[in-house]
Amino acid sequence: MMKNVNLRNIAIIAHVDHGKTTLVDAMLKQSGTFRENQEVKERVMDSNDLERERGITIFSKNASVYWRKTKINIVDTPGHADFGGEVERILRMVNGVLLIVDAFEGPMPQTRFVLRKAMELNLIPIVVINKIDRLNARPAEVLNEIYDLFIELGANDDQIGFPVIYTSARAGVSGFSAEVLEDDLEPLFSTILEHIPAPLVEYNAPLQLLVTNLNYDDYVGKIVVGLINRGKIEEGEIVSLIKRDKRKILCKVIKLYLFEGLKRKEVKKAESGEIVAIAGISDANIGETIACKEKPEALSKIKIDEPTLIMDFIVNNSPFAGKEGKFITSRHLRERLFKEIETNVSLKVEETEPTDTFHVSGRGELHLSILIENMRREGYEFQVSKPKVIFRHIDGEKHEPIELMTCDVPKDSMGVVMEICGKRKAKLINMIDFSDDQLRLEFEIPARGLIGFRDEFLTRTKGKGIMHHLFLNYQPYKGHIPNRSKGVLIVYESGLTSTYGLHNAQARGTLFVNSATEVYQGMIVGENRRAGDMEVNVAKKKHVTNMRASGSDEALRLEKPRQFSLEQALDYIQEDELLEITPSNIRLRKKLLDSHSLYQQKKSLKNAVVCQGTSPVIR
């Protein structure tokens, strides 16, 4: 084996909004990837619409730059733990990582997650303390926190001796100290060349390539992305695809690409150590091996953490079914979900006895909501249930997933945060006073307790609180956590909402819909002020008589309705409710739409509570 000294493969890992994608922008610009007069938008690596809207990286992407005749392959990874499946497989392609940490916030839960994964693979880290020009930056304290984190995660001697670079990615400057910054990223690039090891290559060995990512092109179809572990590959070559069940399928390499800047460059041959994209192997899935035809050998499988949340995806059966979506049948839903698990390896899909329902398991609420949002934008129409945590039985005892939650809150909000966390069985494990008016609280909280937590947390902290969470481990069941304390307002009669009907309903609670909105019986249009559900007739119109004063309806004033985002709606609904998802609308509804069925369901639930002990109590 030998080293390819003209090549480096690195992954960029960071917590959400610590400047990871902005730093990649600066590296691409300063390395001469773009023409001087080329117009380049911000966060150019965030190419997906959802990524640009939310300001987060969801899907890993490849790029490359040249510095002093050395090619640096860069992999941009997601910054949220819910997309950890992307991080886990992408780290198999690189020899080192840039760990980016905000100069004020310091190491956050996702920093811990990705760093642990990198250490398990013995990758060499470079620490980049970014946003050094922030008004309240505290680089010295943040560096000490990073050292503490490395020690806590059991870093070896090579990893604990990491180099540190200070940057402002937005300004495109960097330096070896926080006080002295150069006008470019020269210190960062030189540190990458010096400390990240060149890949070890075997040019004459039989081909081995692990499939770590999949793309799609309208012209050449499915594109397989992976690192050539050993050997070489050529365009037109016949290779062997080793499936997960050890079957071997012969395939032809139709097109072969290397990454140049943000684009794929077609080549005739690629050798060991390179990250390549291959067209023509349509049967390939993530975690499978492409090997030589004569002596195929499989690489070890990618280890992916298990899902922690499960929810039902159901064919839409509301009175408005089929009115707004293009893909509405169980066949459409099944095909789309099973297509998703080809690329989204941390997702699981199970078919159920009713053919219109599918159990979908994911790493977290955001992981599942991004899938729902993508499907909605593609024209799918369906319903989803409330997310539920996945329990495990360990040594005969019920265990549940526990999350590590970090809350940055104003000091005067500490009491209310402790109160709402206490109700949700959270345990305070650390408290850091890191500014004059800000506290950082760290909790261990059941994943059940996080469902609906964010909305209440933001309300009680008046929008000033910031929270992040990360899966920690499974612990014994923590006991009952109270659900939503208030009931909902349910539509009694289908029709078009009127100002008169909504004004009457408004006196009984908070509305979710505007006037002139089409509704159906059993749809949820508001929150009751009290516990228990209430039926309201929001389509009711005022009777017209000859005694009616002209313009009397204009005197009725409606309050602004409460609008839900997709994540907020998933948090809000209860076990007996569903979320109807269409390309145009997100509606809350009861599982049972007619009032008689709802009454019977409540009666049976009440009897189930009353009937305790050895003999039933009849009331």
XYZ file of C-alpha atoms in Angstrom:
619
model
C 0.000 0.000 0.000
C 1.105 3.578 -0.677
C -0.194 7.114 -0.131
C -1.690 9.341 -2.821
C -0.032 12.561 -1.625
C -1.952 14.720 -4.105
C -5.348 13.830 -2.616
C -7.243 14.539 0.614
C -10.765 13.390 1.552
C -12.479 15.383 4.322
C -15.970 15.692 5.795
C -17.253 18.925 7.305
C -19.298 18.312 10.450
C -21.002 20.770 12.784
C -24.121 21.572 14.748
C -27.025 23.325 13.007
C -26.245 26.959 12.059
C -22.585 26.951 13.113
C -21.522 28.097 9.613
C -20.605 24.813 7.947
C -22.135 25.488 4.514
C -20.962 29.127 4.545
C -17.376 27.921 5.129
C -17.668 25.554 2.128
C -18.825 28.571 0.064
C -15.664 30.475 1.052
C -13.401 27.473 0.311
C -14.939 27.063 -3.142
C -14.572 30.777 -3.961
C -10.990 31.185 -2.710
C -9.720 28.023 -4.398
C -10.662 29.409 -7.823
C -13.584 27.027 -8.385
C -15.745 29.900 -9.695
C -14.901 32.452 -12.374
C -14.218 35.992 -11.118
C -17.358 37.335 -12.813
C -19.540 34.307 -11.952
C -22.633 35.051 -9.901
C -22.768 32.645 -6.951
C -25.632 32.562 -4.462
C -25.096 32.082 -0.729
C -25.008 28.556 0.730
C -24.471 27.156 -2.762
C -24.196 23.582 -1.397
C -27.761 23.764 -0.021
C -29.351 22.989 -3.382
C -32.628 21.508 -2.120
C -35.594 23.916 -1.713
C -36.279 22.734 1.847
C -32.624 23.240 2.811
C -32.646 26.832 1.569
C -35.977 27.608 3.251
C -34.999 26.177 6.636
C -31.328 27.159 6.521
C -30.134 23.652 7.392
C -28.312 20.891 5.510
C -30.478 17.786 5.138
C -28.724 15.761 2.429
C -24.966 15.141 2.203
C -23.294 16.453 -0.955
C -19.879 16.227 -2.606
C -17.588 18.919 -3.961
C -13.860 19.346 -4.513
C -11.249 22.114 -4.605
C -7.590 22.314 -5.635
C -5.000 23.914 -3.375
C -1.291 23.862 -4.296
C -1.961 21.125 -6.873
C -3.578 18.910 -4.218
C -7.176 17.875 -4.760
C -9.367 18.132 -1.636
C -12.632 16.176 -1.832
C -15.163 17.830 0.514
C -18.308 16.163 1.835
C -20.896 18.485 3.401
C -22.899 16.581 6.036
C -26.232 17.371 7.750
C -26.142 19.374 10.963
C -29.098 17.755 12.745
C -29.026 14.455 14.648
C -32.263 13.306 12.976
C -30.254 12.935 9.754
C -27.473 10.992 11.457
C -27.914 8.181 8.935
C -26.380 10.521 6.345
C -23.439 11.321 8.650
C -22.711 7.703 9.584
C -22.276 6.478 6.025
C -20.536 9.585 4.644
C -17.756 9.337 7.250
C -16.778 5.996 5.653
C -15.483 7.935 2.598
C -13.006 10.269 4.339
C -9.728 10.274 6.282
C -10.351 13.351 8.407
C -12.971 15.873 9.511
C -13.292 19.604 9.991
C -15.235 20.040 13.228
C -16.812 23.505 13.128
C -17.919 25.074 16.424
C -19.588 28.458 16.967
C -17.308 30.869 18.893
C -20.184 31.819 21.205
C -22.417 28.729 21.493
C -19.607 26.190 21.853
C -20.080 22.413 21.459
C -23.769 21.516 21.118
C -25.559 18.118 21.104
C -24.985 17.474 17.396
C -21.275 18.295 17.844
C -21.117 15.464 20.366
C -22.969 13.092 18.025
C -20.858 13.592 14.897
C -17.588 13.737 16.834
C -18.340 10.402 18.497
C -19.003 8.821 15.078
C -15.740 10.263 13.696
C -13.746 8.936 16.649
C -15.203 5.446 16.264
C -13.730 5.439 12.732
C -10.347 6.848 13.972
C -10.641 9.923 11.753
C -8.216 12.809 12.289
C -9.997 16.048 13.395
C -9.213 19.694 12.731
C -11.185 22.056 14.997
C -12.464 25.242 13.352
C -13.814 27.860 15.777
C -16.078 29.880 13.495
C -17.920 33.221 13.787
C -14.912 34.651 15.614
C -16.167 38.152 14.742
C -19.370 37.735 16.788
C -19.871 40.515 19.320
C -20.108 38.071 22.241
C -17.558 35.487 20.986
C -15.687 33.603 23.732
C -13.081 31.513 21.849
C -10.881 30.620 24.863
C -13.796 29.174 26.871
C -15.165 27.374 23.803
C -11.769 25.743 23.163
C -11.679 24.457 26.761
C -15.192 23.045 26.311
C -14.035 21.268 23.128
C -11.082 19.705 24.985
C -13.475 18.555 27.736
C -15.734 16.994 25.089
C -12.816 15.139 23.430
C -11.705 13.748 26.797
C -15.271 12.774 27.694
C -15.629 10.870 24.399
C -12.341 9.002 24.946
C -10.179 10.576 22.241
C -6.813 8.910 21.572
C -3.454 10.764 21.542
C -3.626 11.580 17.823
C -7.150 12.946 18.136
C -6.655 15.007 21.326
C -3.715 16.832 19.749
C -5.938 18.474 17.158
C -4.895 21.732 15.441
C -7.176 24.756 15.919
C -8.093 27.313 13.249
C -10.112 30.483 13.948
C -12.343 31.706 11.120
C -15.123 33.996 10.052
C -16.626 32.005 7.201
C -18.873 34.877 6.084
C -15.883 37.229 5.779
C -13.634 34.497 4.332
C -10.790 35.041 6.838
C -8.860 32.625 9.086
C -5.875 32.435 11.439
C -3.975 30.353 13.968
C -5.074 32.626 16.822
C -8.267 34.490 17.621
C -6.475 37.849 17.680
C -4.530 37.608 14.389
C -6.537 36.694 11.274
C -5.260 36.623 7.699
C -7.349 37.970 4.836
C -7.998 34.534 3.339
C -8.316 30.830 4.203
C -4.631 30.026 3.623
C -4.139 28.860 7.280
C -7.109 26.488 6.933
C -6.004 24.998 3.614
C -2.383 24.552 4.750
C -3.575 22.844 7.963
C -5.711 20.418 5.931
C -2.728 19.475 3.732
C -0.445 19.083 6.757
C -2.684 17.198 9.217
C -5.272 15.236 7.215
C -3.596 12.001 6.072
C -3.488 11.215 2.377
C -5.527 8.101 1.539
C -3.735 4.751 1.476
C -4.174 3.237 -1.983
C -3.799 -0.178 -3.620
C -3.744 0.367 -7.370
C -3.126 -3.237 -8.439
C -5.510 -4.986 -6.019
C -9.016 -6.224 -7.034
C -11.661 -3.467 -7.110
C -13.671 -2.680 -3.950
C -16.100 0.252 -3.611
C -18.731 0.755 -0.903
C -21.947 2.479 -2.046
C -22.447 5.371 0.414
C -24.793 7.688 -1.488
C -27.276 7.649 -4.377
C -28.226 10.435 -6.774
C -30.469 10.552 -9.810
C -29.971 12.136 -13.225
C -32.742 12.610 -15.787
C -30.449 11.433 -18.594
C -28.439 8.539 -17.148
C -30.745 7.414 -14.279
C -29.484 6.259 -10.885
C -25.973 7.434 -9.939
C -23.953 5.562 -7.307
C -21.454 7.529 -5.157
C -18.659 5.949 -3.147
C -14.952 5.790 -2.308
C -12.743 3.385 -4.263
C -11.314 1.394 -1.375
C -8.779 -0.428 -3.571
C -8.053 -1.112 -7.224
C -9.336 0.947 -10.133
C -12.490 1.252 -12.216
C -12.974 2.107 -15.900
C -15.857 3.291 -18.059
C -17.441 0.341 -19.902
C -16.052 -2.209 -17.396
C -18.179 -5.165 -16.232
C -18.258 -5.218 -12.414
C -19.949 -7.361 -9.759
C -22.540 -5.814 -7.423
C -22.626 -7.692 -4.079
C -26.091 -7.287 -2.557
C -26.931 -7.275 1.172
C -28.154 -10.881 0.896
C -24.726 -11.815 -0.675
C -26.173 -12.259 -4.188
C -23.812 -11.127 -6.971
C -25.135 -9.260 -10.022
C -22.994 -8.391 -13.054
C -23.374 -4.752 -14.162
C -21.752 -2.459 -16.702
C -20.261 0.939 -15.846
C -22.020 3.190 -18.389
C -20.581 6.521 -17.188
C -17.838 7.332 -14.677
C -17.463 10.727 -12.980
C -15.140 12.544 -10.577
C -16.195 15.600 -8.581
C -14.696 18.897 -9.822
C -15.970 21.885 -7.855
C -19.739 21.448 -7.553
C -20.059 19.497 -10.796
C -19.415 15.950 -11.959
C -16.658 15.596 -14.577
C -16.834 12.560 -16.864
C -13.616 10.470 -16.917
C -12.514 7.209 -18.488
C -10.729 5.791 -15.427
C -10.498 6.389 -11.658
C -8.141 4.858 -9.118
C -8.010 3.896 -5.446
C -8.588 6.742 -2.960
C -10.922 8.755 -5.231
C -14.594 9.503 -4.532
C -16.457 8.647 -7.738
C -19.970 8.668 -9.187
C -21.044 5.774 -11.419
C -24.028 5.504 -13.787
C -25.409 2.200 -15.041
C -25.670 0.182 -11.806
C -29.408 0.631 -11.294
C -29.789 -2.246 -8.791
C -27.331 -0.750 -6.278
C -28.438 0.318 -2.793
C -26.584 2.042 0.023
C -24.273 -0.255 1.962
C -23.663 -2.678 -0.931
C -20.270 -3.355 -2.529
C -19.107 -2.945 -6.129
C -16.224 -5.321 -6.795
C -14.255 -6.772 -9.698
C -15.929 -9.461 -11.779
C -13.190 -12.094 -11.312
C -12.654 -11.887 -7.537
C -15.590 -10.113 -5.837
C -15.153 -9.430 -2.091
C -17.687 -7.556 0.035
C -16.772 -4.711 2.390
C -18.182 -4.525 5.922
C -21.742 -3.171 6.179
C -22.564 0.354 7.303
C -23.781 0.390 10.901
C -26.819 2.659 11.315
C -28.430 3.529 14.671
C -31.971 2.240 15.133
C -35.059 4.511 14.751
C -36.672 5.921 17.903
C -40.057 7.190 16.579
C -42.839 5.472 14.634
C -45.971 6.815 12.951
C -48.632 5.577 10.525
C -48.892 6.784 6.932
C -52.490 6.186 5.804
C -54.332 6.637 2.517
C -56.529 9.737 2.769
C -60.158 8.771 3.531
C -61.560 12.202 4.415
C -64.529 13.710 2.513
C -61.992 15.834 0.574
C -59.934 12.816 -0.568
C -58.639 13.082 -4.135
C -59.491 16.762 -4.605
C -55.994 18.250 -4.238
C -53.371 15.539 -4.787
C -52.060 13.686 -7.848
C -50.945 10.509 -6.029
C -53.712 9.281 -3.732
C -53.894 5.454 -3.789
C -52.249 2.889 -1.506
C -50.122 1.748 -4.455
C -48.758 5.273 -4.938
C -48.050 5.585 -1.214
C -46.354 2.184 -1.015
C -44.104 2.817 -4.032
C -42.993 6.213 -2.720
C -42.179 4.961 0.791
C -40.209 1.946 -0.421
C -38.341 4.158 -2.897
C -37.383 6.428 0.021
C -35.713 3.658 2.043
C -33.304 2.996 -0.846
C -31.517 6.285 -0.079
C -32.737 7.083 3.440
C -31.060 4.203 5.257
C -32.109 5.223 8.791
C -35.800 5.001 7.807
C -37.858 1.796 8.137
C -41.173 1.007 6.420
C -43.464 -1.911 7.382
C -46.641 -3.024 5.660
C -49.680 -3.768 7.849
C -52.804 -5.912 7.635
C -54.985 -3.024 6.415
C -53.348 -2.402 3.036
C -53.945 1.340 3.247
C -51.686 1.803 6.326
C -47.863 1.709 6.608
C -45.739 1.894 9.772
C -42.846 4.328 9.174
C -40.013 4.553 11.721
C -37.399 7.318 11.827
C -34.685 8.916 13.912
C -36.819 11.817 15.112
C -39.681 14.167 14.444
C -37.711 16.322 11.984
C -36.540 13.237 10.086
C -40.158 12.154 9.518
C -41.526 15.658 8.876
C -38.981 16.315 6.106
C -40.180 13.126 4.366
C -43.814 14.260 4.748
C -43.032 17.733 3.397
C -41.140 16.351 0.385
C -44.002 13.979 -0.451
C -46.546 16.796 -0.101
C -44.594 18.957 -2.557
C -44.368 16.058 -5.005
C -48.186 15.864 -5.151
C -48.942 13.080 -2.665
C -52.100 13.128 -0.561
C -52.273 11.026 2.620
C -52.800 11.077 6.394
C -50.401 10.571 9.288
C -50.922 9.666 12.924
C -49.275 11.136 16.010
C -45.607 10.046 16.327
C -45.000 7.475 19.076
C -41.722 6.393 20.641
C -40.408 2.870 20.124
C -40.097 1.043 23.451
C -37.719 -1.868 24.077
C -37.859 -4.675 26.616
C -34.402 -5.225 28.108
C -34.007 -8.031 30.685
C -37.783 -8.167 31.000
C -38.063 -4.464 31.865
C -39.677 -1.783 29.698
C -37.149 0.800 28.434
C -37.686 3.996 26.446
C -35.414 6.305 24.379
C -33.845 9.174 26.324
C -32.660 12.399 24.680
C -29.928 14.799 25.779
C -31.536 18.256 25.545
C -29.698 21.575 25.715
C -31.710 24.763 26.415
C -30.250 28.270 26.182
C -32.678 30.521 28.074
C -32.784 33.991 29.676
C -32.118 33.804 33.407
C -35.586 35.116 34.251
C -37.116 32.153 32.331
C -35.276 29.460 34.277
C -38.216 28.802 36.623
C -40.813 28.213 33.903
C -38.412 25.993 31.907
C -37.717 23.871 34.992
C -41.475 23.613 35.559
C -42.372 22.376 32.059
C -39.361 20.030 31.994
C -40.320 18.590 35.390
C -43.818 17.704 34.105
C -42.182 15.829 31.230
C -39.941 13.702 33.511
C -36.736 15.558 32.538
C -33.686 15.387 34.814
C -31.310 18.378 35.045
C -27.712 17.165 34.665
C -25.793 20.403 34.077
C -26.205 24.179 34.301
C -23.752 26.667 32.778
C -23.824 30.421 33.342
C -22.149 31.559 30.115
C -23.211 35.217 29.822
C -24.718 38.027 31.911
C -28.306 37.158 31.069
C -28.139 33.639 29.532
C -28.121 30.169 31.092
C -27.481 26.823 29.449
C -29.485 23.973 30.976
C -28.780 20.346 30.030
C -31.451 17.709 30.652
C -31.961 14.014 30.132
C -35.560 13.794 28.923
C -37.703 10.927 27.569
C -38.317 11.213 23.815
C -42.063 11.140 24.678
C -41.590 14.345 26.641
C -40.271 16.183 23.584
C -43.475 15.675 21.586
C -45.199 19.051 21.806
C -42.416 20.495 23.976
C -40.921 23.012 21.503
C -44.155 25.001 21.096
C -44.709 25.311 24.859
C -41.019 26.076 25.430
C -41.017 28.976 22.932
C -44.279 30.350 24.345
C -43.137 30.266 27.977
C -39.719 31.813 27.158
C -41.425 34.499 24.971
C -39.546 33.278 21.911
C -36.111 33.874 23.475
C -35.269 30.238 24.262
C -33.156 27.991 22.000
C -33.302 24.204 22.349
C -31.539 21.262 20.705
C -31.707 17.572 21.484
C -29.887 14.363 20.628
C -30.640 10.671 21.200
C -28.621 9.485 24.216
C -29.604 5.917 25.167
C -32.429 3.668 26.389
C -33.357 3.859 30.084
C -36.112 2.278 32.225
C -39.622 3.658 31.589
C -40.078 6.977 33.417
C -43.832 6.801 34.009
C -46.873 8.684 32.749
C -46.392 12.080 31.058
C -49.533 14.284 30.848
C -50.917 14.915 27.348
C -52.514 18.065 25.957
C -54.709 19.484 28.718
C -57.286 21.204 26.481
C -59.818 19.737 24.096
C -60.543 20.770 20.515
C -63.384 22.372 18.563
C -64.804 19.892 16.042
C -66.895 20.721 12.974
C -70.505 19.601 13.477
C -71.720 20.229 9.926
C -69.808 20.279 6.625
C -69.805 23.456 4.562
C -68.065 26.793 4.090
C -67.057 28.653 7.245
C -68.925 31.911 7.818
C -67.950 34.962 9.851
C -71.109 34.492 11.922
C -70.377 30.813 12.691
C -66.706 31.456 13.466
C -67.572 34.391 15.725
C -69.787 32.134 17.832
C -67.086 29.423 17.973
C -64.435 32.011 18.835
C -66.104 32.597 22.222
C -65.391 28.957 23.098
C -61.713 28.779 22.188
C -58.884 29.603 19.761
C -59.611 29.178 16.042
C -57.341 27.471 13.485
C -59.206 28.471 10.277
C -60.238 31.633 8.421
C -63.629 32.623 7.065
C -64.713 31.102 3.704
C -62.728 27.894 4.348
C -64.227 24.583 3.260
C -64.610 22.185 6.214
C -66.109 18.750 6.861
C -67.720 17.021 9.817
C -65.080 15.775 12.263
C -62.430 18.263 11.162
C -60.638 20.169 13.953
C -61.019 23.947 13.596
C -59.886 25.228 16.989
C -58.776 24.575 20.555
C -61.350 24.481 23.336
C -60.723 26.708 26.366
C -61.455 23.729 28.624
C -60.675 20.041 28.772
C -62.849 17.884 26.519
C -63.867 18.262 22.884
C -66.781 20.424 21.711
C -68.726 20.354 18.466
C -69.285 23.735 16.796
C -71.202 24.804 13.700
C -68.716 27.133 11.965
C -70.721 27.045 8.714
C -73.831 28.498 10.376
C -75.227 31.629 8.752
C -77.361 34.338 10.332
C -81.047 34.113 9.431
C -82.189 36.779 7.019
C -85.314 38.660 8.188
C -86.880 41.980 7.343
C -85.762 43.231 10.774
C -82.067 42.790 9.984
C -80.051 45.995 9.981
C -77.937 46.667 6.909
C -74.238 45.907 7.460
C -74.720 44.171 10.817
C -72.333 41.352 9.844
C -69.557 43.887 9.388
C -69.581 44.510 13.144
C -68.381 40.936 13.789
C -64.603 40.844 14.255
C -62.577 37.656 14.137
C -59.246 37.198 15.870
C -56.308 36.046 13.764
C -56.410 32.211 13.627
C -53.555 30.148 14.983
C -51.464 28.720 12.118
C -49.504 25.469 12.505
C -46.286 24.459 10.815
C -46.048 20.766 9.943
C -43.900 19.989 13.017
C -46.229 21.959 15.301
C -49.259 20.095 13.943
C -47.546 16.714 14.524
C -46.811 17.812 18.100
C -50.373 18.996 18.677
C -52.512 16.032 17.585
C -53.469 13.236 20.013
C -53.913 9.470 19.685
C -57.501 9.758 18.361
C -56.574 12.386 15.760
C -54.893 12.468 12.348
C -53.133 14.993 10.163
C -54.437 15.203 6.599
C -51.579 16.107 4.225
C -52.251 17.442 0.706
C -50.182 19.606 -1.696
C -52.394 22.600 -0.796
C -53.375 22.114 2.861
C -52.549 20.558 6.208
C -55.755 19.745 8.121
C -56.281 18.392 11.631
C -59.112 15.874 12.011
C -60.532 13.171 14.278
C -59.954 9.538 13.283
C -63.705 8.965 13.596
C -65.521 11.754 11.797
C -69.210 11.344 12.697
C -70.378 12.444 16.135
C -72.120 9.128 16.959
C -68.874 7.139 16.476
C -66.992 9.690 18.564
C -69.561 9.381 21.353
C -69.316 5.576 21.327
C -65.499 5.751 21.413
C -65.501 8.121 24.413
C -68.049 5.932 26.197
C -65.940 2.788 25.715
C -62.793 4.608 26.907
C -64.680 5.846 29.992
C -65.902 2.325 30.765
C -62.362 0.998 30.363
C -61.160 3.454 33.027
C -64.071 2.660 35.399
C -63.721 -1.139 35.025
C -60.778 -1.737 37.350
C -60.060 -4.587 39.752
C -61.354 -8.174 39.523
C -64.981 -7.349 38.746
C -66.295 -4.619 36.440
C -68.118 -1.648 37.927
C -71.331 -0.947 36.032
C -72.489 2.660 35.829
